[in-house]
Short mmCIF file of N, CA and C in Angstrom, two decimals:
data_model
loop_
_atom_site.label_atom_id
_atom_site.label_comp_id
_atom_site.label_asym_id
_atom_site.label_seq_id
_atom_site.Cartn_x
_atom_site.Cartn_y
_atom_site.Cartn_z
N MET A 1 -5.12 -26.62 -27.78
CA MET A 1 -4.58 -26.42 -26.58
C MET A 1 -4.00 -24.80 -27.01
N TYR A 2 -3.87 -24.42 -25.44
CA TYR A 2 -3.59 -22.94 -25.79
C TYR A 2 -1.89 -22.54 -26.27
N SER A 3 -2.09 -21.39 -26.58
CA SER A 3 -1.08 -20.87 -27.19
C SER A 3 -0.46 -19.84 -26.22
N ILE A 4 0.98 -20.45 -25.63
CA ILE A 4 1.48 -19.70 -25.01
C ILE A 4 2.79 -19.41 -25.81
N ASP A 5 3.42 -18.09 -25.73
CA ASP A 5 4.45 -17.84 -26.54
C ASP A 5 5.44 -16.90 -25.53
N PHE A 6 6.49 -17.59 -25.67
CA PHE A 6 7.74 -16.87 -24.96
C PHE A 6 8.72 -16.26 -25.56
N GLN A 7 9.07 -14.82 -25.13
CA GLN A 7 9.74 -14.11 -25.72
C GLN A 7 10.89 -13.51 -24.56
N THR A 8 12.17 -14.02 -25.25
CA THR A 8 13.14 -13.70 -24.35
C THR A 8 14.03 -12.62 -24.98
N GLU A 9 14.01 -11.44 -24.19
CA GLU A 9 14.82 -10.34 -24.22
C GLU A 9 15.94 -10.23 -23.63
N TYR A 10 16.03 -11.28 -22.75
CA TYR A 10 17.22 -11.15 -21.71
C TYR A 10 18.23 -12.14 -22.12
N GLU A 11 19.49 -11.61 -22.53
CA GLU A 11 20.50 -12.39 -22.73
C GLU A 11 20.96 -13.58 -21.84
N GLY A 12 20.82 -14.92 -22.30
CA GLY A 12 21.45 -15.63 -21.00
C GLY A 12 20.89 -16.19 -20.06
N ALA A 13 19.25 -16.16 -19.98
CA ALA A 13 18.18 -16.23 -19.35
C ALA A 13 18.20 -17.72 -19.33
N GLU A 14 18.13 -18.52 -18.27
CA GLU A 14 17.60 -19.67 -18.02
C GLU A 14 16.11 -19.72 -17.88
N ILE A 15 15.35 -20.42 -18.91
CA ILE A 15 13.88 -20.00 -18.82
C ILE A 15 13.69 -21.46 -18.77
N PRO A 16 12.86 -22.52 -17.98
CA PRO A 16 12.25 -23.25 -17.94
C PRO A 16 10.73 -23.50 -18.41
N VAL A 17 10.90 -23.34 -20.08
CA VAL A 17 9.81 -22.89 -20.78
C VAL A 17 8.45 -24.12 -20.59
N GLU A 18 9.29 -25.32 -20.28
CA GLU A 18 8.13 -26.53 -20.47
C GLU A 18 7.37 -26.50 -19.06
N ARG A 19 8.09 -26.05 -18.18
CA ARG A 19 7.45 -25.78 -16.73
C ARG A 19 6.62 -24.99 -16.72
N MET A 20 7.01 -23.52 -17.24
CA MET A 20 6.34 -22.86 -17.10
C MET A 20 5.02 -22.74 -18.14
N THR A 21 5.21 -23.01 -19.45
CA THR A 21 4.17 -23.58 -20.00
C THR A 21 2.83 -24.30 -19.48
N ALA A 22 3.69 -25.62 -18.95
CA ALA A 22 2.48 -26.36 -18.04
C ALA A 22 2.03 -25.56 -16.97
N ALA A 23 2.61 -25.02 -16.00
CA ALA A 23 1.72 -24.15 -15.03
C ALA A 23 0.89 -23.12 -15.50
N ILE A 24 1.11 -22.57 -16.55
CA ILE A 24 -0.14 -21.80 -17.04
C ILE A 24 -1.21 -22.26 -17.45
N CYS A 25 -0.64 -23.45 -18.26
CA CYS A 25 -1.91 -24.31 -18.67
C CYS A 25 -3.06 -24.95 -17.70
N ASP A 26 -2.21 -25.18 -16.51
CA ASP A 26 -2.70 -25.77 -15.38
C ASP A 26 -3.88 -24.81 -14.82
N VAL A 27 -3.27 -23.59 -14.53
CA VAL A 27 -4.23 -22.30 -14.35
C VAL A 27 -5.45 -22.07 -15.12
N LEU A 28 -5.39 -22.27 -16.65
CA LEU A 28 -6.45 -22.16 -17.73
C LEU A 28 -7.27 -23.23 -17.41
N ASP A 29 -6.93 -24.08 -17.17
CA ASP A 29 -7.57 -25.65 -17.21
C ASP A 29 -8.61 -25.43 -15.98
N GLY A 30 -8.43 -24.67 -14.92
CA GLY A 30 -9.33 -24.66 -14.15
C GLY A 30 -10.47 -23.95 -14.03
N PHE A 31 -10.63 -23.24 -15.27
CA PHE A 31 -11.67 -22.27 -15.25
C PHE A 31 -12.39 -22.59 -16.58
N GLU A 32 -13.83 -23.37 -16.76
CA GLU A 32 -14.42 -23.75 -17.95
C GLU A 32 -14.44 -22.60 -19.03
N GLU A 33 -15.05 -21.53 -18.47
CA GLU A 33 -15.17 -20.44 -19.45
C GLU A 33 -14.15 -19.97 -20.46
N ILE A 34 -12.90 -20.66 -19.91
CA ILE A 34 -11.42 -20.05 -20.96
C ILE A 34 -11.48 -20.62 -22.23
N ASP A 35 -11.80 -20.34 -23.40
CA ASP A 35 -11.45 -20.86 -24.48
C ASP A 35 -9.96 -21.88 -24.48
N PRO A 36 -9.97 -23.45 -25.06
CA PRO A 36 -9.12 -23.96 -25.12
C PRO A 36 -8.11 -23.45 -26.10
N GLU A 37 -8.20 -22.40 -27.37
CA GLU A 37 -7.63 -21.94 -27.85
C GLU A 37 -6.84 -20.35 -27.22
N SER A 38 -7.18 -20.43 -25.87
CA SER A 38 -6.66 -18.81 -25.70
C SER A 38 -5.14 -18.83 -25.91
N GLY A 39 -4.54 -17.61 -25.94
CA GLY A 39 -3.07 -17.30 -25.80
C GLY A 39 -2.73 -16.40 -24.80
N VAL A 40 -1.36 -16.41 -24.25
CA VAL A 40 -0.96 -15.65 -23.27
C VAL A 40 0.63 -15.55 -23.93
N THR A 41 1.39 -13.97 -23.88
CA THR A 41 2.48 -14.05 -24.06
C THR A 41 3.44 -13.71 -22.71
N VAL A 42 4.57 -14.84 -22.55
CA VAL A 42 5.58 -14.54 -21.35
C VAL A 42 6.59 -13.68 -22.07
N VAL A 43 7.19 -12.57 -21.64
CA VAL A 43 8.19 -11.78 -21.98
C VAL A 43 9.21 -11.57 -20.66
N ILE A 44 10.61 -12.37 -21.16
CA ILE A 44 11.56 -12.06 -20.18
C ILE A 44 12.20 -11.24 -20.55
N THR A 45 12.23 -10.25 -19.73
CA THR A 45 13.25 -8.96 -19.85
C THR A 45 13.92 -8.65 -18.68
N ASP A 46 14.80 -7.34 -18.98
CA ASP A 46 15.60 -6.90 -17.69
C ASP A 46 14.80 -5.94 -16.70
N ASP A 47 15.39 -5.50 -15.63
CA ASP A 47 15.14 -4.83 -14.55
C ASP A 47 14.41 -3.36 -15.23
N ALA A 48 15.28 -2.79 -16.12
CA ALA A 48 14.51 -1.34 -16.32
C ALA A 48 13.77 -1.48 -17.63
N HIS A 49 13.22 -2.30 -17.98
CA HIS A 49 12.23 -2.54 -18.99
C HIS A 49 11.08 -2.23 -17.99
N VAL A 50 11.17 -3.41 -17.02
CA VAL A 50 10.02 -3.81 -16.17
C VAL A 50 9.93 -2.49 -15.31
N ARG A 51 10.50 -1.75 -14.91
CA ARG A 51 10.59 -0.67 -14.23
C ARG A 51 9.71 0.67 -14.90
N ALA A 52 10.35 0.70 -16.24
CA ALA A 52 9.65 1.71 -17.06
C ALA A 52 8.58 1.16 -17.30
N LEU A 53 7.91 0.44 -17.30
CA LEU A 53 6.41 -0.25 -17.71
C LEU A 53 5.78 0.07 -16.11
N ASN A 54 6.34 -0.21 -15.21
CA ASN A 54 6.12 -0.10 -13.87
C ASN A 54 5.37 1.37 -13.66
N LYS A 55 6.47 1.80 -14.16
CA LYS A 55 6.42 3.27 -13.66
C LYS A 55 5.33 4.11 -14.80
N GLN A 56 5.04 4.14 -16.07
CA GLN A 56 4.09 3.69 -16.88
C GLN A 56 2.60 3.85 -16.39
N PHE A 57 2.47 2.26 -16.12
CA PHE A 57 0.79 1.93 -16.30
C PHE A 57 0.86 1.94 -14.39
N ARG A 58 1.45 1.92 -13.64
CA ARG A 58 1.11 1.73 -12.45
C ARG A 58 1.51 2.78 -11.37
N GLY A 59 2.33 3.75 -12.12
CA GLY A 59 2.75 4.67 -11.38
C GLY A 59 3.88 4.71 -10.35
N VAL A 60 4.44 3.35 -10.28
CA VAL A 60 5.20 3.12 -9.42
C VAL A 60 6.75 2.95 -10.22
N ASP A 61 7.35 3.84 -9.55
CA ASP A 61 9.06 4.09 -10.27
C ASP A 61 10.35 2.95 -9.41
N ALA A 62 9.99 1.76 -9.84
CA ALA A 62 10.99 0.77 -9.40
C ALA A 62 10.68 -0.52 -10.27
N ALA A 63 11.70 -1.51 -10.50
CA ALA A 63 11.40 -2.72 -10.98
C ALA A 63 10.59 -3.72 -10.04
N THR A 64 10.09 -4.51 -10.52
CA THR A 64 9.34 -5.80 -9.86
C THR A 64 9.58 -6.96 -10.63
N ASP A 65 9.11 -7.94 -9.80
CA ASP A 65 9.49 -9.47 -10.74
C ASP A 65 8.45 -9.65 -11.84
N VAL A 66 7.11 -9.57 -11.56
CA VAL A 66 6.28 -9.60 -12.89
C VAL A 66 5.26 -8.45 -12.81
N LEU A 67 4.59 -8.45 -13.97
CA LEU A 67 3.69 -7.42 -14.42
C LEU A 67 2.73 -8.36 -15.31
N SER A 68 1.46 -8.25 -15.23
CA SER A 68 0.45 -8.59 -15.87
C SER A 68 -0.33 -7.59 -16.68
N PHE A 69 -0.51 -7.88 -17.82
CA PHE A 69 -1.42 -6.51 -19.08
C PHE A 69 -2.40 -7.61 -19.39
N PRO A 70 -3.27 -7.75 -18.51
CA PRO A 70 -4.74 -8.22 -19.39
C PRO A 70 -4.88 -7.75 -20.76
N ALA A 71 -5.36 -8.63 -21.74
CA ALA A 71 -5.84 -8.12 -23.10
C ALA A 71 -7.17 -7.52 -23.05
N ASP A 72 -7.19 -6.64 -24.31
CA ASP A 72 -8.64 -5.88 -24.23
C ASP A 72 -9.49 -7.24 -24.68
N PRO A 73 -10.74 -6.67 -24.61
CA PRO A 73 -11.55 -7.48 -25.17
C PRO A 73 -11.67 -7.52 -26.35
N PRO A 74 -12.09 -8.67 -27.43
CA PRO A 74 -12.12 -8.62 -28.69
C PRO A 74 -13.32 -7.81 -28.87
N PRO A 75 -13.15 -7.23 -30.08
CA PRO A 75 -14.45 -6.53 -31.04
C PRO A 75 -15.40 -7.60 -31.40
N GLU A 76 -16.33 -7.27 -31.31
CA GLU A 76 -17.47 -8.07 -31.76
C GLU A 76 -17.08 -8.38 -33.00
N ALA A 77 -17.58 -9.53 -33.70
CA ALA A 77 -17.36 -9.90 -34.88
C ALA A 77 -18.59 -10.14 -35.34
N LEU A 78 -18.83 -9.76 -36.62
CA LEU A 78 -19.87 -9.70 -37.31
C LEU A 78 -20.29 -11.29 -38.04
N ASP A 79 -19.47 -11.86 -38.22
CA ASP A 79 -19.59 -13.22 -38.62
C ASP A 79 -18.95 -14.08 -37.40
N PRO A 80 -19.73 -14.89 -36.65
CA PRO A 80 -19.11 -15.72 -35.46
C PRO A 80 -18.05 -17.11 -36.03
N THR A 81 -18.01 -17.20 -37.56
CA THR A 81 -16.67 -18.06 -37.84
C THR A 81 -15.74 -17.18 -37.89
N GLU A 82 -15.78 -15.65 -38.02
CA GLU A 82 -14.51 -15.01 -37.84
C GLU A 82 -13.65 -14.64 -36.79
N VAL A 83 -14.63 -14.94 -35.47
CA VAL A 83 -13.95 -15.01 -33.83
C VAL A 83 -12.92 -15.70 -33.66
N GLU A 84 -11.77 -14.91 -33.66
CA GLU A 84 -10.41 -15.38 -33.18
C GLU A 84 -10.40 -16.01 -31.73
N PRO A 85 -9.80 -16.84 -31.07
CA PRO A 85 -9.80 -17.33 -29.57
C PRO A 85 -9.39 -16.22 -28.83
N ASP A 86 -9.66 -16.19 -27.74
CA ASP A 86 -9.00 -15.47 -26.72
C ASP A 86 -7.79 -14.91 -26.40
N TYR A 87 -7.55 -13.75 -26.67
CA TYR A 87 -6.05 -13.70 -26.40
C TYR A 87 -6.09 -13.04 -24.92
N LEU A 88 -5.59 -13.73 -23.81
CA LEU A 88 -5.57 -13.33 -22.43
C LEU A 88 -4.86 -11.99 -22.00
N GLY A 89 -3.76 -11.94 -22.58
CA GLY A 89 -2.37 -11.04 -22.25
C GLY A 89 -1.25 -11.36 -22.11
N ASP A 90 -0.65 -10.43 -21.52
CA ASP A 90 0.90 -10.58 -21.71
C ASP A 90 1.29 -10.55 -19.81
N LEU A 91 2.47 -11.55 -19.85
CA LEU A 91 3.26 -11.60 -18.45
C LEU A 91 4.33 -11.28 -18.94
N ILE A 92 4.95 -9.92 -17.93
CA ILE A 92 6.10 -9.22 -18.15
C ILE A 92 7.37 -9.56 -17.03
N ILE A 93 8.41 -10.32 -17.42
CA ILE A 93 8.94 -11.19 -15.80
C ILE A 93 10.66 -10.10 -16.04
N ALA A 94 10.82 -9.56 -15.20
CA ALA A 94 12.45 -9.00 -15.11
C ALA A 94 13.15 -10.04 -14.44
N TYR A 95 13.87 -11.09 -15.24
CA TYR A 95 14.83 -11.96 -15.06
C TYR A 95 15.89 -11.36 -13.92
N PRO A 96 16.74 -10.43 -14.05
CA PRO A 96 17.68 -10.41 -12.97
C PRO A 96 17.03 -10.22 -11.53
N TYR A 97 16.07 -9.23 -11.64
CA TYR A 97 15.31 -8.91 -10.38
C TYR A 97 14.57 -10.76 -10.05
N THR A 98 14.20 -11.40 -10.43
CA THR A 98 13.63 -12.71 -10.30
C THR A 98 14.78 -13.40 -9.87
N LYS A 99 15.93 -13.26 -10.60
CA LYS A 99 16.86 -14.19 -10.25
C LYS A 99 17.64 -13.99 -8.57
N HIS A 100 17.91 -12.45 -8.63
CA HIS A 100 18.12 -11.88 -7.12
C HIS A 100 17.35 -12.35 -6.17
N GLN A 101 15.88 -12.36 -6.39
CA GLN A 101 14.74 -12.53 -5.55
C GLN A 101 15.21 -14.08 -4.74
N ALA A 102 15.05 -14.59 -6.13
CA ALA A 102 15.27 -16.61 -5.79
C ALA A 102 16.37 -16.38 -4.86
N GLU A 103 17.45 -16.22 -5.06
CA GLU A 103 18.90 -16.45 -4.36
C GLU A 103 18.66 -15.85 -3.09
N GLU A 104 17.92 -14.57 -2.88
CA GLU A 104 17.75 -14.27 -1.50
C GLU A 104 16.94 -14.91 -0.73
N LEU A 105 15.93 -15.48 -1.09
CA LEU A 105 14.72 -16.31 -0.28
C LEU A 105 15.10 -17.56 -0.57
N GLY A 106 16.46 -18.41 -1.22
CA GLY A 106 16.93 -19.44 -1.10
C GLY A 106 16.17 -20.30 -1.91
N HIS A 107 15.15 -19.86 -2.92
CA HIS A 107 14.23 -20.79 -3.69
C HIS A 107 15.14 -21.10 -5.03
N ALA A 108 14.55 -22.06 -5.44
CA ALA A 108 15.47 -22.38 -7.26
C ALA A 108 14.53 -21.59 -8.09
N LEU A 109 15.28 -20.80 -8.92
CA LEU A 109 15.07 -20.25 -9.98
C LEU A 109 13.81 -20.62 -10.75
N ALA A 110 14.03 -21.69 -11.16
CA ALA A 110 12.59 -22.65 -11.64
C ALA A 110 11.41 -22.36 -11.15
N ASP A 111 11.51 -22.56 -10.08
CA ASP A 111 10.60 -22.36 -9.34
C ASP A 111 9.78 -21.03 -8.93
N GLU A 112 10.88 -20.24 -8.89
CA GLU A 112 10.31 -18.59 -8.51
C GLU A 112 9.48 -18.43 -9.97
N LEU A 113 10.05 -18.58 -11.11
CA LEU A 113 9.63 -18.32 -12.52
C LEU A 113 8.47 -19.06 -12.42
N VAL A 114 8.33 -20.22 -12.16
CA VAL A 114 6.91 -21.04 -12.22
C VAL A 114 5.67 -20.37 -11.31
N LEU A 115 6.49 -19.86 -10.23
CA LEU A 115 5.27 -19.13 -9.33
C LEU A 115 4.91 -17.93 -10.01
N LEU A 116 5.81 -17.00 -10.56
CA LEU A 116 5.43 -15.96 -11.27
C LEU A 116 4.63 -15.99 -12.33
N VAL A 117 4.66 -17.06 -12.86
CA VAL A 117 3.57 -16.83 -14.34
C VAL A 117 2.07 -17.64 -13.72
N VAL A 118 2.22 -18.47 -12.83
CA VAL A 118 1.01 -18.79 -11.76
C VAL A 118 0.00 -17.39 -11.30
N HIS A 119 1.19 -16.45 -10.60
CA HIS A 119 0.44 -15.47 -9.90
C HIS A 119 0.15 -14.53 -11.08
N GLY A 120 0.92 -14.35 -12.61
CA GLY A 120 0.62 -13.26 -13.45
C GLY A 120 -0.52 -13.83 -14.16
N THR A 121 -0.75 -15.15 -14.46
CA THR A 121 -1.95 -15.83 -15.04
C THR A 121 -3.14 -15.50 -14.26
N LEU A 122 -3.01 -15.55 -13.16
CA LEU A 122 -4.59 -15.20 -12.23
C LEU A 122 -4.94 -13.97 -12.35
N HIS A 123 -3.79 -12.96 -12.44
CA HIS A 123 -3.85 -11.84 -12.47
C HIS A 123 -4.86 -11.42 -14.15
N LEU A 124 -4.49 -11.96 -15.02
CA LEU A 124 -4.70 -11.86 -16.51
C LEU A 124 -6.43 -12.28 -16.13
N LEU A 125 -6.68 -13.56 -15.45
CA LEU A 125 -8.09 -13.47 -15.30
C LEU A 125 -8.93 -13.07 -14.29
N GLY A 126 -8.43 -11.74 -13.82
CA GLY A 126 -9.04 -11.23 -12.74
C GLY A 126 -8.82 -11.29 -11.37
N PHE A 127 -8.00 -12.06 -10.99
CA PHE A 127 -7.85 -12.09 -9.67
C PHE A 127 -7.00 -10.97 -9.15
N ASP A 128 -7.11 -10.68 -7.74
CA ASP A 128 -6.34 -9.51 -7.58
C ASP A 128 -6.35 -9.74 -5.82
N HIS A 129 -5.37 -9.13 -5.31
CA HIS A 129 -5.11 -9.27 -3.64
C HIS A 129 -5.05 -7.90 -3.13
N ASP A 130 -6.27 -7.53 -3.62
CA ASP A 130 -6.00 -5.72 -3.02
C ASP A 130 -7.00 -5.81 -1.86
N THR A 131 -7.81 -6.82 -1.39
CA THR A 131 -8.57 -6.99 0.24
C THR A 131 -8.33 -8.22 0.33
N PRO A 132 -8.19 -8.54 1.98
CA PRO A 132 -8.23 -9.78 2.60
C PRO A 132 -8.86 -10.69 2.05
N GLU A 133 -10.35 -10.64 1.38
CA GLU A 133 -10.85 -11.94 0.85
C GLU A 133 -10.67 -11.91 -0.51
N HIS A 134 -10.01 -10.99 -1.18
CA HIS A 134 -9.31 -11.10 -2.49
C HIS A 134 -8.37 -12.15 -2.50
N GLN A 135 -7.41 -11.63 -1.41
CA GLN A 135 -6.11 -12.23 -1.35
C GLN A 135 -6.57 -13.85 -1.08
N ASP A 136 -7.36 -14.04 -0.42
CA ASP A 136 -7.69 -15.43 0.20
C ASP A 136 -8.04 -16.03 -1.25
N GLU A 137 -8.85 -15.76 -2.08
CA GLU A 137 -9.38 -16.44 -3.00
C GLU A 137 -8.11 -16.78 -4.18
N MET A 138 -7.33 -15.76 -4.31
CA MET A 138 -6.06 -15.61 -5.22
C MET A 138 -5.14 -16.93 -4.73
N TRP A 139 -5.15 -16.87 -3.61
CA TRP A 139 -3.83 -17.27 -2.93
C TRP A 139 -3.89 -18.81 -2.72
N ALA A 140 -5.54 -18.99 -2.90
CA ALA A 140 -5.83 -20.47 -2.43
C ALA A 140 -5.76 -20.99 -3.92
N GLU A 141 -5.91 -20.38 -5.03
CA GLU A 141 -5.81 -20.71 -6.12
C GLU A 141 -4.44 -21.22 -6.46
N GLN A 142 -3.79 -20.24 -6.33
CA GLN A 142 -2.09 -20.30 -6.44
C GLN A 142 -1.68 -21.40 -5.93
N ALA A 143 -2.05 -21.57 -4.33
CA ALA A 143 -1.48 -22.77 -3.65
C ALA A 143 -1.91 -24.02 -4.40
N GLU A 144 -2.70 -24.20 -4.73
CA GLU A 144 -3.18 -25.37 -5.55
C GLU A 144 -2.36 -25.58 -6.89
N VAL A 145 -2.25 -25.01 -7.60
CA VAL A 145 -1.58 -24.71 -8.97
C VAL A 145 -0.02 -25.03 -8.73
N LEU A 146 0.50 -24.66 -7.59
CA LEU A 146 2.23 -24.38 -7.28
C LEU A 146 2.30 -25.89 -6.48
N ALA A 147 1.34 -26.47 -5.99
CA ALA A 147 1.41 -27.90 -5.39
C ALA A 147 1.31 -28.98 -6.49
N ARG A 148 0.64 -28.95 -7.40
CA ARG A 148 0.56 -29.82 -8.26
C ARG A 148 1.69 -29.59 -9.37
N ALA A 149 2.39 -28.49 -9.61
CA ALA A 149 3.95 -28.09 -10.10
C ALA A 149 4.73 -28.60 -9.21
N GLY A 150 4.85 -29.03 -8.18
CA GLY A 150 5.89 -29.52 -7.45
C GLY A 150 6.85 -28.33 -6.59
N VAL A 151 6.14 -26.95 -6.83
CA VAL A 151 6.65 -25.76 -5.93
C VAL A 151 6.43 -25.62 -4.72
N SER A 152 7.28 -25.54 -3.59
CA SER A 152 6.88 -25.61 -2.48
C SER A 152 6.84 -24.05 -1.85
N ILE A 153 7.20 -23.38 -2.86
CA ILE A 153 7.17 -21.85 -2.37
C ILE A 153 5.84 -21.22 -1.20
N VAL A 154 6.14 -20.91 -0.05
CA VAL A 154 4.94 -20.39 0.53
C VAL A 154 4.89 -18.94 0.15
N VAL A 155 4.36 -18.35 -0.42
CA VAL A 155 3.85 -17.22 -0.83
C VAL A 155 3.21 -16.03 0.67
N PRO A 156 4.20 -15.02 1.24
CA PRO A 156 3.79 -14.31 2.04
C PRO A 156 2.56 -13.54 2.01
N ARG A 157 1.70 -13.45 2.84
CA ARG A 157 0.38 -12.58 2.96
C ARG A 157 0.71 -11.22 3.16
N TYR A 158 0.19 -10.24 2.04
CA TYR A 158 -0.03 -8.83 2.34
C TYR A 158 -0.65 -8.51 3.85
N THR A 159 -0.37 -7.61 4.12
CA THR A 159 -1.29 -7.43 5.43
C THR A 159 -2.12 -5.80 5.07
N PHE A 160 -3.20 -5.61 5.41
CA PHE A 160 -4.10 -4.45 5.17
C PHE A 160 -4.26 -4.13 6.72
N GLU A 161 -4.26 -2.83 6.69
CA GLU A 161 -4.53 -2.25 7.95
C GLU A 161 -5.85 -2.38 7.89
N ASP A 162 -6.29 -2.24 9.76
CA ASP A 162 -7.90 -1.95 9.76
C ASP A 162 -8.33 -0.85 9.85
N THR A 163 -9.50 -0.68 8.84
CA THR A 163 -9.82 0.77 8.87
C THR A 163 -11.16 0.91 9.17
N SER A 164 -11.51 -0.02 10.18
CA SER A 164 -12.89 -0.37 10.74
C SER A 164 -12.75 0.59 12.00
N ASP A 165 -14.12 1.05 12.29
CA ASP A 165 -14.34 2.14 13.77
C ASP A 165 -14.27 1.09 14.67
N SER A 166 -13.37 1.03 15.75
CA SER A 166 -13.18 0.25 16.70
C SER A 166 -13.93 0.43 17.73
N ASN A 167 -15.19 1.41 17.67
CA ASN A 167 -15.98 1.63 18.36
C ASN A 167 -17.47 1.09 18.03
N GLY A 168 -17.74 0.28 17.09
CA GLY A 168 -18.75 0.18 16.33
C GLY A 168 -18.71 -0.92 15.22
#
């Protein structure tokens, strides 16, 4: 079964590990090509840590709820018996930011955390929301997993400016 590792760097964080693990596994189960021994690490940390990572890797000097860092593909092994299971990557969650966001939106914190690991795991698998079409695909996958997890949060859609020429 998948290897889901939780690292809590934020003192006093209330983490629904079992629900979050089940949601990650549900996402991964939807893709036959994912090795059942694959791993994901979830790091629960503070806003300052996430802000620093966001600035370093995305050029955005602000905290956010979750960051996804897909793992690099493993090097080719000379002996196929030495191949380790795929490591998919890391999900970094800013606990204070997420707690505040859940309170502001009227969501249960546990549901918000489940949403974040579903969203982040989809990013690890290559999903994105950078175009309307990509967002449609990602939001559909996300909605299915959230429904199975009993999370009724409706994730707002991003809007994209129409860059097409209105004359043609």
